[in-house]
Structures are given as structure tokens and as C-alpha cells.
CSV table of C-alpha atoms and ligand atoms in Angstrom, one decimal:
chain,number,residue,atom,x,y,z
A,1,UNK,CA,-28.6,-13.7,9.3
A,2,UNK,CA,-28.8,-14.7,12.7
A,3,UNK,CA,-31.4,-17.5,13.2
A,4,UNK,CA,-34.9,-16.8,15.3
A,5,UNK,CA,-35.7,-19.8,18.0
A,6,UNK,CA,-39.2,-18.6,18.0
A,7,UNK,CA,-40.5,-17.3,14.3
A,8,UNK,CA,-37.7,-20.1,12.3
A,9,UNK,CA,-40.2,-19.3,9.3
A,10,UNK,CA,-38.0,-15.6,9.2
A,11,UNK,CA,-35.0,-17.7,8.6
A,12,UNK,CA,-32.5,-17.3,6.1
A,13,UNK,CA,-30.0,-18.7,5.7
A,14,UNK,CA,-26.8,-16.6,3.2
A,15,UNK,CA,-24.8,-18.2,1.3
A,16,UNK,CA,-21.3,-19.0,2.0
A,17,UNK,CA,-19.0,-16.1,0.4
A,18,UNK,CA,-15.2,-14.6,1.0
A,19,UNK,CA,-15.2,-10.6,2.4
A,20,UNK,CA,-13.4,-7.9,0.3
A,21,UNK,CA,-13.5,-4.3,1.7
A,22,UNK,CA,-15.4,-1.5,-0.8
A,23,UNK,CA,-13.8,1.1,0.6
A,24,UNK,CA,-14.6,0.7,4.5
A,25,UNK,CA,-17.2,-1.0,3.9
A,26,UNK,CA,-17.1,-5.0,4.2
A,27,UNK,CA,-19.4,-6.9,1.4
A,28,UNK,CA,-19.5,-10.8,1.7
A,29,UNK,CA,-18.9,-12.6,4.2
A,30,UNK,CA,-21.5,-11.7,7.7
A,31,UNK,CA,-20.8,-8.6,6.9
A,32,UNK,CA,-24.7,-6.6,6.7
A,33,UNK,CA,-25.9,-6.7,2.8
A,34,UNK,CA,-25.2,-3.1,1.7
A,35,UNK,CA,-27.3,-0.9,-0.7
A,36,UNK,CA,-25.4,0.7,-3.7
A,37,UNK,CA,-26.8,3.4,-5.9
A,38,UNK,CA,-25.6,5.3,-8.5
A,39,UNK,CA,-25.0,8.7,-9.4
A,40,UNK,CA,-26.9,10.6,-12.9
A,41,UNK,CA,-25.2,14.4,-12.5
A,42,UNK,CA,-22.0,15.3,-15.2
A,43,UNK,CA,-19.3,12.9,-12.7
A,44,UNK,CA,-16.8,16.7,-14.4
A,45,UNK,CA,-19.0,18.0,-11.9
A,46,UNK,CA,-17.7,17.9,-8.3
A,47,UNK,CA,-20.2,19.8,-6.4
A,48,UNK,CA,-23.5,18.3,-8.1
A,49,UNK,CA,-21.9,14.2,-8.1
A,50,UNK,CA,-21.0,15.2,-4.3
A,51,UNK,CA,-24.6,17.1,-3.4
A,52,UNK,CA,-26.2,14.0,-4.7
A,53,UNK,CA,-23.9,11.7,-3.1
A,54,UNK,CA,-24.0,12.9,0.4
A,55,UNK,CA,-28.3,13.1,-0.2
A,56,UNK,CA,-27.6,9.4,-1.4
A,57,UNK,CA,-25.6,8.8,2.1
A,58,UNK,CA,-28.1,10.5,4.2
A,59,UNK,CA,-30.5,8.0,2.8
A,60,UNK,CA,-28.9,5.1,3.4
A,61,UNK,CA,-27.3,4.7,0.9
A,62,UNK,CA,-23.5,3.0,1.8
A,63,UNK,CA,-21.6,3.2,-1.1
A,64,UNK,CA,-22.5,5.0,-4.4
A,65,UNK,CA,-21.5,4.7,-7.5
A,66,UNK,CA,-19.8,7.5,-10.0
A,67,UNK,CA,-19.2,7.2,-13.8
A,68,UNK,CA,-15.8,8.0,-14.7
A,69,UNK,CA,-15.9,7.8,-18.9
A,70,UNK,CA,-12.9,10.7,-19.3
A,71,UNK,CA,-10.8,12.3,-17.9
A,72,UNK,CA,-12.6,15.2,-16.2
A,73,UNK,CA,-14.5,13.0,-14.2
A,74,UNK,CA,-11.7,10.2,-13.4
A,75,UNK,CA,-10.0,14.5,-12.1
A,76,UNK,CA,-13.1,15.5,-10.2
A,77,UNK,CA,-13.0,11.6,-8.1
A,78,UNK,CA,-10.0,12.4,-6.5
A,79,UNK,CA,-12.2,15.6,-4.6
A,80,UNK,CA,-15.2,13.3,-4.7
A,81,UNK,CA,-13.7,10.7,-2.4
A,82,UNK,CA,-12.4,12.8,-0.3
A,83,UNK,CA,-15.4,15.1,1.1
A,84,UNK,CA,-17.9,11.8,0.3
A,85,UNK,CA,-19.0,10.2,3.1
A,86,UNK,CA,-19.3,6.8,2.1
A,87,UNK,CA,-17.0,5.2,-0.5
A,88,UNK,CA,-17.3,5.7,-3.9
A,89,UNK,CA,-17.3,2.6,-6.6
A,90,UNK,CA,-15.9,3.7,-10.0
A,91,UNK,CA,-17.8,2.4,-13.7
A,92,UNK,CA,-15.9,2.2,-16.0
A,93,UNK,CA,-16.1,0.0,-19.2
A,94,UNK,CA,-13.5,-0.4,-21.7
A,95,UNK,CA,-10.5,2.6,-20.9
A,96,UNK,CA,-8.1,0.9,-18.9
A,97,UNK,CA,-6.7,4.7,-18.3
A,98,UNK,CA,-9.2,6.0,-16.5
A,99,UNK,CA,-9.5,2.8,-14.5
A,100,UNK,CA,-6.1,3.3,-13.4
A,101,UNK,CA,-7.2,6.9,-12.7
A,102,UNK,CA,-9.7,6.1,-10.7
A,103,UNK,CA,-7.9,3.8,-8.5
A,104,UNK,CA,-5.8,6.5,-8.1
A,105,UNK,CA,-7.9,9.0,-7.1
A,106,UNK,CA,-8.3,6.5,-4.4
A,107,UNK,CA,-12.0,5.3,-5.0
A,108,UNK,CA,-13.1,2.0,-3.0
A,109,UNK,CA,-13.8,-0.2,-6.3
A,110,UNK,CA,-13.6,-0.7,-9.9
A,111,UNK,CA,-16.4,-2.2,-11.6
A,112,UNK,CA,-14.8,-3.3,-14.8
A,113,UNK,CA,-14.8,-6.2,-17.0
A,114,UNK,CA,-11.1,-7.2,-17.5
A,115,UNK,CA,-11.9,-9.7,-20.5
A,116,UNK,CA,-12.9,-5.8,-21.9
A,117,UNK,CA,-10.1,-3.8,-21.9
A,118,UNK,CA,-7.6,-5.2,-23.9
A,119,UNK,CA,-4.0,-7.0,-24.1
A,120,UNK,CA,-2.5,-8.4,-20.8
A,121,UNK,CA,-0.7,-5.8,-20.4
A,122,UNK,CA,-3.2,-3.2,-19.4
A,123,UNK,CA,-5.2,-5.8,-17.5
A,124,UNK,CA,-1.7,-6.2,-15.3
A,125,UNK,CA,-1.6,-2.2,-15.1
A,126,UNK,CA,-5.4,-2.2,-13.9
A,127,UNK,CA,-4.7,-4.9,-10.8
A,128,UNK,CA,-1.6,-3.4,-10.5
A,129,UNK,CA,-2.7,0.0,-9.9
A,130,UNK,CA,-5.9,-1.5,-8.0
A,131,UNK,CA,-3.4,-3.4,-5.5
A,132,UNK,CA,-1.3,-0.4,-4.9
A,133,UNK,CA,-4.7,1.7,-3.9
A,134,UNK,CA,-6.4,-1.0,-2.0
A,135,UNK,CA,-9.3,-0.9,-4.5
A,136,UNK,CA,-11.6,-4.3,-5.0
A,137,UNK,CA,-13.1,-4.8,-8.5
A,138,UNK,CA,-16.5,-5.4,-9.4
A,139,UNK,CA,-16.8,-7.6,-12.7
A,140,UNK,CA,-20.2,-6.2,-13.9
A,141,UNK,CA,-21.8,-8.9,-17.0
A,142,UNK,CA,-25.0,-7.6,-18.2
A,143,UNK,CA,-27.0,-9.5,-20.7
A,144,UNK,CA,-26.7,-6.7,-22.8
A,145,UNK,CA,-23.6,-6.5,-23.3
A,146,UNK,CA,-21.9,-10.3,-23.8
A,147,UNK,CA,-19.7,-11.0,-25.9
A,148,UNK,CA,-19.5,-12.0,-29.0
A,149,UNK,CA,-17.9,-15.4,-29.0
A,150,UNK,CA,-20.5,-15.8,-26.4
A,151,UNK,CA,-23.8,-15.7,-28.9
A,152,UNK,CA,-22.5,-16.6,-31.4
A,153,UNK,CA,-22.1,-20.1,-28.9
A,154,UNK,CA,-24.8,-19.6,-27.3
A,155,UNK,CA,-27.8,-18.1,-29.9
A,156,UNK,CA,-28.8,-15.5,-27.4
A,157,UNK,CA,-28.5,-14.3,-24.5
A,158,UNK,CA,-29.0,-16.4,-21.8
A,159,UNK,CA,-28.3,-17.6,-18.3
A,160,UNK,CA,-25.7,-19.8,-18.9
A,161,UNK,CA,-24.5,-18.0,-21.3
A,162,UNK,CA,-23.8,-15.1,-18.7
A,163,UNK,CA,-22.5,-17.6,-16.4
A,164,UNK,CA,-20.1,-18.8,-19.0
A,165,UNK,CA,-19.2,-14.3,-19.4
A,166,UNK,CA,-18.5,-14.1,-15.6
A,167,UNK,CA,-16.4,-17.0,-15.0
A,168,UNK,CA,-14.2,-16.3,-17.9
A,169,UNK,CA,-13.3,-12.5,-16.3
A,170,UNK,CA,-12.9,-13.9,-12.6
A,171,UNK,CA,-10.5,-16.3,-14.1
A,172,UNK,CA,-7.9,-13.2,-15.2
A,173,UNK,CA,-8.2,-11.6,-12.0
A,174,UNK,CA,-7.3,-15.1,-10.2
A,175,UNK,CA,-4.7,-16.0,-12.9
A,176,UNK,CA,-3.1,-12.3,-11.8
A,177,UNK,CA,-3.5,-13.3,-8.4
A,178,UNK,CA,-6.3,-10.6,-8.0
A,179,UNK,CA,-8.8,-11.9,-5.3
A,180,UNK,CA,-10.8,-9.0,-3.9
A,181,UNK,CA,-13.7,-9.0,-6.0
A,182,UNK,CA,-17.0,-9.4,-6.5
A,183,UNK,CA,-20.0,-9.7,-9.3
A,184,UNK,CA,-22.8,-9.3,-10.6
A,185,UNK,CA,-24.8,-10.5,-13.6
A,186,UNK,CA,-27.9,-8.7,-14.4
A,187,UNK,CA,-31.1,-8.7,-17.0
A,188,UNK,CA,-33.5,-6.9,-17.5
A,189,UNK,CA,-35.8,-9.9,-17.4
A,190,UNK,CA,-36.0,-11.1,-14.1
A,191,UNK,CA,-36.2,-14.6,-14.7
A,192,UNK,CA,-33.0,-14.6,-16.6
A,193,UNK,CA,-31.6,-12.9,-13.7
A,194,UNK,CA,-32.8,-14.9,-11.2
A,195,UNK,CA,-31.8,-17.7,-12.9
A,196,UNK,CA,-28.5,-15.7,-13.6
A,197,UNK,CA,-27.4,-15.5,-10.3
A,198,UNK,CA,-28.5,-19.2,-8.6
A,199,UNK,CA,-26.0,-20.5,-11.2
A,200,UNK,CA,-23.2,-17.8,-10.4
A,201,UNK,CA,-24.2,-18.3,-6.5
A,202,UNK,CA,-23.2,-22.0,-7.2
A,203,UNK,CA,-20.0,-21.3,-9.5
A,204,UNK,CA,-18.1,-19.1,-7.1
A,205,UNK,CA,-17.6,-18.1,-3.8
A,206,UNK,CA,-16.8,-14.3,-4.8
A,207,UNK,CA,-19.4,-11.8,-2.8
A,208,UNK,CA,-22.8,-11.1,-4.9
A,209,UNK,CA,-23.5,-7.6,-6.3
A,210,UNK,CA,-27.7,-7.8,-7.4
A,211,UNK,CA,-29.5,-5.7,-9.5
A,212,UNK,CA,-32.4,-6.1,-12.2
A,213,UNK,CA,-30.9,-4.0,-14.4
A,214,UNK,CA,-33.0,-1.2,-16.5
A,215,UNK,CA,-35.8,-1.8,-14.5
A,216,UNK,CA,-38.6,1.4,-15.0
A,217,UNK,CA,-39.2,4.1,-13.2
A,218,UNK,CA,-40.3,3.9,-9.9
A,219,UNK,CA,-44.0,1.6,-9.4
A,220,UNK,CA,-42.8,-1.0,-12.0
A,221,UNK,CA,-39.0,-0.8,-11.9
A,222,UNK,CA,-39.6,-1.6,-7.6
A,223,UNK,CA,-41.8,-4.1,-8.2
A,224,UNK,CA,-39.3,-5.8,-10.7
A,225,UNK,CA,-36.5,-5.2,-8.0
A,226,UNK,CA,-38.5,-6.6,-5.1
A,227,UNK,CA,-39.5,-9.7,-7.3
A,228,UNK,CA,-36.4,-10.2,-8.3
A,229,UNK,CA,-34.1,-9.0,-5.6
A,230,UNK,CA,-36.0,-10.1,-2.9
A,231,UNK,CA,-36.3,-13.9,-4.3
A,232,UNK,CA,-32.8,-13.9,-4.3
A,233,UNK,CA,-32.1,-12.6,-1.3
A,234,UNK,CA,-34.5,-14.7,0.2
A,235,UNK,CA,-33.4,-17.8,-1.2
A,236,UNK,CA,-29.6,-16.4,1.0
A,237,UNK,CA,-28.4,-15.1,-2.5
A,238,UNK,CA,-26.4,-11.5,-2.8
A,239,UNK,CA,-24.2,-9.2,-0.8
A,240,UNK,CA,-24.8,-6.1,-2.0
A,241,UNK,CA,-27.7,-4.3,-4.1
A,242,UNK,CA,-28.7,-1.8,-6.2
A,243,UNK,CA,-31.6,-0.9,-7.6
A,244,UNK,CA,-32.1,0.5,-10.9
A,245,UNK,CA,-34.8,3.7,-11.2
A,246,UNK,CA,-35.6,6.0,-13.7
A,247,UNK,CA,-35.6,8.0,-10.7
A,248,UNK,CA,-33.6,9.6,-8.2
A,249,UNK,CA,-30.6,7.8,-7.1
A,250,UNK,CA,-31.9,8.2,-3.0
A,251,UNK,CA,-35.4,6.8,-4.8
A,252,UNK,CA,-33.8,3.5,-5.3
A,253,UNK,CA,-31.6,3.7,-1.6
A,254,UNK,CA,-35.2,4.1,-0.5
A,255,UNK,CA,-36.7,0.7,-2.2
A,256,UNK,CA,-33.3,-1.1,-1.8
A,257,UNK,CA,-33.2,-0.7,1.9
A,258,UNK,CA,-37.4,-1.0,1.9
A,259,UNK,CA,-36.6,-4.5,0.3
A,260,UNK,CA,-34.3,-5.6,2.8
A,261,UNK,CA,-36.0,-4.6,5.3
A,262,UNK,CA,-38.9,-6.6,4.3
A,263,UNK,CA,-37.3,-9.7,4.7
A,264,UNK,CA,-34.9,-8.6,8.0
A,265,UNK,CA,-32.5,-8.6,6.4
A,266,UNK,CA,-31.6,-5.1,7.4
A,267,UNK,CA,-32.6,-2.2,9.7
A,268,UNK,CA,-33.0,1.5,9.3
A,269,UNK,CA,-35.7,3.9,10.6
A,270,UNK,CA,-39.2,3.4,10.8
A,271,UNK,CA,-41.3,0.8,9.6
A,272,UNK,CA,-44.4,1.7,9.2
A,273,UNK,CA,-47.3,-0.4,9.0
A,274,UNK,CA,-50.7,0.7,7.9
A,275,UNK,CA,-53.4,-0.9,6.9
A,276,UNK,CA,-55.5,0.5,3.6
A,277,UNK,CA,-58.2,2.1,5.2
A,278,UNK,CA,-61.6,1.4,3.9
A,279,UNK,CA,-65.3,3.0,5.2
A,280,UNK,CA,-64.7,1.7,9.0
A,281,UNK,CA,-61.6,4.2,9.2
A,282,UNK,CA,-61.5,6.3,12.2
A,283,UNK,CA,-59.4,9.2,10.6
A,284,UNK,CA,-57.5,9.6,6.6
A,285,UNK,CA,-55.0,7.1,6.7
A,286,UNK,CA,-53.7,7.7,3.9
A,287,UNK,CA,-53.1,10.9,4.4
A,288,UNK,CA,-51.5,10.7,7.9
A,289,UNK,CA,-49.3,8.0,7.0
A,290,UNK,CA,-47.7,10.0,3.4
A,291,UNK,CA,-47.3,13.4,6.1
A,292,UNK,CA,-46.0,10.7,8.8
A,293,UNK,CA,-43.4,9.0,6.5
A,294,UNK,CA,-42.2,12.9,5.7
A,295,UNK,CA,-41.5,13.5,9.3
A,296,UNK,CA,-40.1,10.7,10.6
A,297,UNK,CA,-37.3,10.1,7.7
A,298,UNK,CA,-34.9,11.5,9.9
A,299,UNK,CA,-35.1,8.3,12.3
A,300,UNK,CA,-32.1,6.3,11.7
A,301,UNK,CA,-33.1,3.7,14.8
A,302,UNK,CA,-35.0,0.4,13.8
A,303,UNK,CA,-38.6,0.6,15.1
A,304,UNK,CA,-41.9,0.4,14.0
A,305,UNK,CA,-44.9,2.2,13.8
A,306,UNK,CA,-48.6,0.8,13.0
A,307,UNK,CA,-51.5,3.0,11.7
A,308,UNK,CA,-54.6,1.6,11.5
A,309,UNK,CA,-57.3,3.0,10.7
A,310,UNK,CA,-59.8,1.3,13.3
A,311,UNK,CA,-60.4,-1.5,15.9
A,312,UNK,CA,-60.7,-4.1,13.4
A,313,UNK,CA,-56.9,-5.2,13.3
A,314,UNK,CA,-55.0,-1.9,15.0
A,315,UNK,CA,-54.6,-3.8,18.9
A,316,UNK,CA,-53.6,-7.1,17.5
A,317,UNK,CA,-50.7,-4.8,14.9
A,318,UNK,CA,-49.9,-2.8,18.0
A,319,UNK,CA,-49.2,-5.6,20.4
A,320,UNK,CA,-46.5,-5.5,17.5
A,321,UNK,CA,-44.9,-2.3,17.3
A,322,UNK,CA,-42.8,0.1,19.7
A,323,UNK,CA,-45.8,3.0,18.6
A,324,UNK,CA,-49.2,2.2,17.9
A,325,UNK,CA,-51.9,4.2,17.1
A,326,UNK,CA,-55.8,2.9,15.8
A,327,UNK,CA,-58.7,5.5,14.7
A,328,UNK,CA,-62.0,5.0,17.2
A,329,UNK,CA,-65.0,7.2,17.3
A,330,UNK,CA,-65.6,10.5,17.5
A,331,UNK,CA,-63.0,12.0,16.3
A,332,UNK,CA,-59.9,10.2,18.5
A,333,UNK,CA,-57.8,7.1,19.0
A,334,UNK,CA,-56.0,4.8,20.6
A,335,UNK,CA,-51.8,5.4,21.3
A,336,UNK,CA,-50.0,2.4,21.9
A,337,UNK,CA,-47.1,2.9,23.7
A,338,UNK,CA,-44.5,-1.0,23.8
A,339,UNK,CA,-47.7,-3.4,22.7
A,340,UNK,CA,-49.3,-1.4,25.7
A,341,UNK,CA,-52.6,0.7,25.2
A,342,UNK,CA,-51.9,3.5,26.3
A,343,UNK,CA,-53.6,7.0,26.4
A,344,UNK,CA,-56.3,9.1,23.7
A,345,UNK,CA,-55.6,11.0,21.9
A,346,UNK,CA,-57.8,13.7,19.6
A,347,UNK,CA,-56.9,12.8,16.0
A,348,UNK,CA,-56.2,16.8,15.7
A,349,UNK,CA,-53.1,16.7,17.5
A,350,UNK,CA,-52.3,12.9,15.8
A,351,UNK,CA,-49.4,13.9,13.4
A,352,UNK,CA,-47.4,15.9,16.1
A,353,UNK,CA,-47.7,13.1,19.0
A,354,UNK,CA,-47.2,10.3,17.4
A,355,UNK,CA,-43.7,11.7,15.6
A,356,UNK,CA,-42.9,13.0,19.3
A,357,UNK,CA,-43.5,9.4,20.7
A,358,UNK,CA,-41.6,8.2,17.8
A,359,UNK,CA,-38.7,10.5,18.2
A,360,UNK,CA,-38.8,9.4,22.6
A,361,UNK,CA,-38.5,6.0,21.4
A,362,UNK,CA,-36.3,6.3,19.1
A,363,UNK,CA,-34.2,7.9,22.0
A,364,UNK,CA,-34.8,5.0,24.4
A,365,UNK,CA,-34.0,2.8,22.4
A,366,UNK,CA,-30.5,4.3,20.8
A,367,UNK,CA,-30.1,3.7,25.4
A,368,UNK,CA,-30.5,0.9,25.3
A,369,UNK,CA,-28.8,-0.5,23.1
A,370,UNK,CA,-25.2,1.8,24.2
A,371,UNK,CA,-25.6,0.0,27.5
A,372,UNK,CA,-25.8,-3.7,26.0
A,373,UNK,CA,-22.4,-2.2,24.0
A,374,UNK,CA,-21.1,-1.3,27.1
A,375,UNK,CA,-21.8,-4.4,29.5
A,376,UNK,CA,-21.5,-6.5,26.1
A,377,UNK,CA,-17.6,-4.6,26.1
B,401,LIG,S1,-58.2,-1.8,9.5
B,401,LIG,FE1,-60.2,-1.2,9.8
B,401,LIG,S2,-59.9,0.9,8.6
B,401,LIG,FE2,-58.1,0.2,8.0
B,401,LIG,S3,-58.3,-1.7,6.4
B,401,LIG,FE3,-59.1,-2.8,8.0
B,401,LIG,S4,-61.7,-2.3,8.4
B,401,LIG,FE4,-61.3,-0.6,7.1
């Protein structure tokens, strides 16, 4: 995170971690915090799974995970990996053979806990397959599936037990001289997950995959994830994130990005600043924002748009946004461009006109960025 001398209260000092690769996507170090999701189709159904991977990638996912519970799934992975625009992580539970098949199918990462796949020879075989196929590993500790000896030692799932479990799995990989791994330690309890992640962040320099597991439906899960992941990210912990929702994977990606955008850690698409509306509104703010969110989904350029119901807050917000609209009286309002008052606009033409202005501004920002990149070469 680059430091901002004008607004130091926005600085987030990221924890220093090693960098690994998940396919072509770097995770950890100074790489941008990546956003992941997971498909929920039958993994053996190439067409349906690939469609979901592509939809998630279009929404901004950097990495997509696919469950590989059987051979039909690992067979399908080969074709999915070939066609996917983003690296694929294969989720393996216990079966070491599925892990080997997935690595050979070309996935970028295996989600597997080396302590759960049997004797040392199996662990070595999986590590060899990962190494031979340039495949990294994600150790995934989960409060709900801790090893029996840890539950006996600690009595119940707790942050210390989770961290101990993670470090045991790490040791197995390190003993086999394998260092291309990242780690998660998820819990559905926000406090437990946050405490475990903080302790883990101090105990290892491996990149950290953040998640609040089984967070719930779209609204409650979003809030839980924003609190849990938001706090950790704010403290500088986390190199890649997955928001787990009982909802479409595309929603997980959108929520993940919104969390990162709220903290200034990633920027993508239009950040809409809008008021909640009240009796002073000069137009229907809620309907307008709903319509604009849909109409502006295709914009990937990071930029801001303020849609404010009246002059109480409109001009002030518009000063800090690329495009702004503030409701006025008599069925019209004021358009602001690059923070400056520009022209009057009737409410009836507002949506089409704002979309046009945002598209123009996005083009201008892209051209400025390209010119700056050329000058820096
Ligand atoms: S900006 Fe105006 S319309 Fe929007 S909530 Fe505030 S007072 Fe109401």
C-alpha cells in the first residue's frame, strides 16, 4: 500500500509476507490483494463450471477454486484450466490421488492439508506432483474440522488450536523443502477467526488467505465478512481473500472487491457515493443508484461517481469525485465533472447522460494511464 503523506490516516501497513504464485497470479509480498471465489456447480460438468468461472472472472475474481471430490472432477479440470481466464485452485479434502491428478491437470494451487492425507509416502507424492507442475498449496485450517489430538488438548475449537494445526501442516511442507504455500485459518465465528489470523500472522511469513467461513446469506454474510476481513485487512493482515456466502459466486466477488475498495486496497470499476435520500431529494436517489449500478457494471476503470439527492451534501461530495450529480429543484439537477460544476441536467435524461459521462471519463483515465506508462518506460 503506497503511503499517502496528505492523508496519513488512510495508510495501511501490510504485513510482510513471502510471495508465491497461484498460476500467473502472485500472492503475498507487494502483490495486490487478490479476490477469490469458488464454484458450486458439479465440477465434472465442464460447461456449467466453466461458465461460472468465466462469470466470476468477469466480475473481477483473480482466482477461482473448484472442488475436486472424484475422478470425474479431476478429469474435467484439465479442460477447465485450459479455457479459464484465471488460475484454478483445486479443493482436495483427503484423497491424495485427487491432489496428484489435479496438479497434473494444471491447476495453479491445491487446497489440501498435508497432515490429513495419510502416511509420509503419500505426502511426498503430492508434494512431488505439486513441484513438478509448478503448483502451489493452500493449507486450509477450519475451526470446524480440527484434528482430534488438538480438540483433546484444547477441549474445543479455539484460536490457539487453529494456529497449532496450521503450524503442524506448515512443518510437514517445510520438512519436505516445499515453500510455495499459503495458509488460511477460517472460522464462522468472527472473533475466533480474527484472533486466529492475528496469531498466525505473527507465527509465519507465509501469505495469508483470509475468509470467514460459512458466513451466511448475502446480507448477513456480507456484514460478517466485512467486519472480520475488514478488521484484519485494516491491520495489514491478508494477501488474498474469499468471501463465503450462500449466494452466487459473482456476489462473493463483488463483496470481496467492495471490502478492498472501502479500505483503498484495490480499485476497480465505479465507486458510487450516494446518499440514503430523504424528503429533500430532488430525484429518486434509490432507483437511480440501482439503475446506475447495473448500467455501469461493464466499467473496470477505477473511478468515482457521486449521486446525491440535494445540495445539502451534493456539491461537497462532487468536489471529490470524477463525475457527480446533485439534485436540485423543478425536475433538474447539476452535473459536476472532475470536481467542478459543469451543467444543468433534467432528471428525465439523467441516467443515460451520467452513463455517457462515466464512459467518457473512464476512456480519458485509461488514455492518461497509458500515456503515463509510456512516459515511464
Ligand atoms: S443529501 Fe439531501 S436528499 Fe440526500 S439524505 Fe442528505 S438531505 Fe436528504
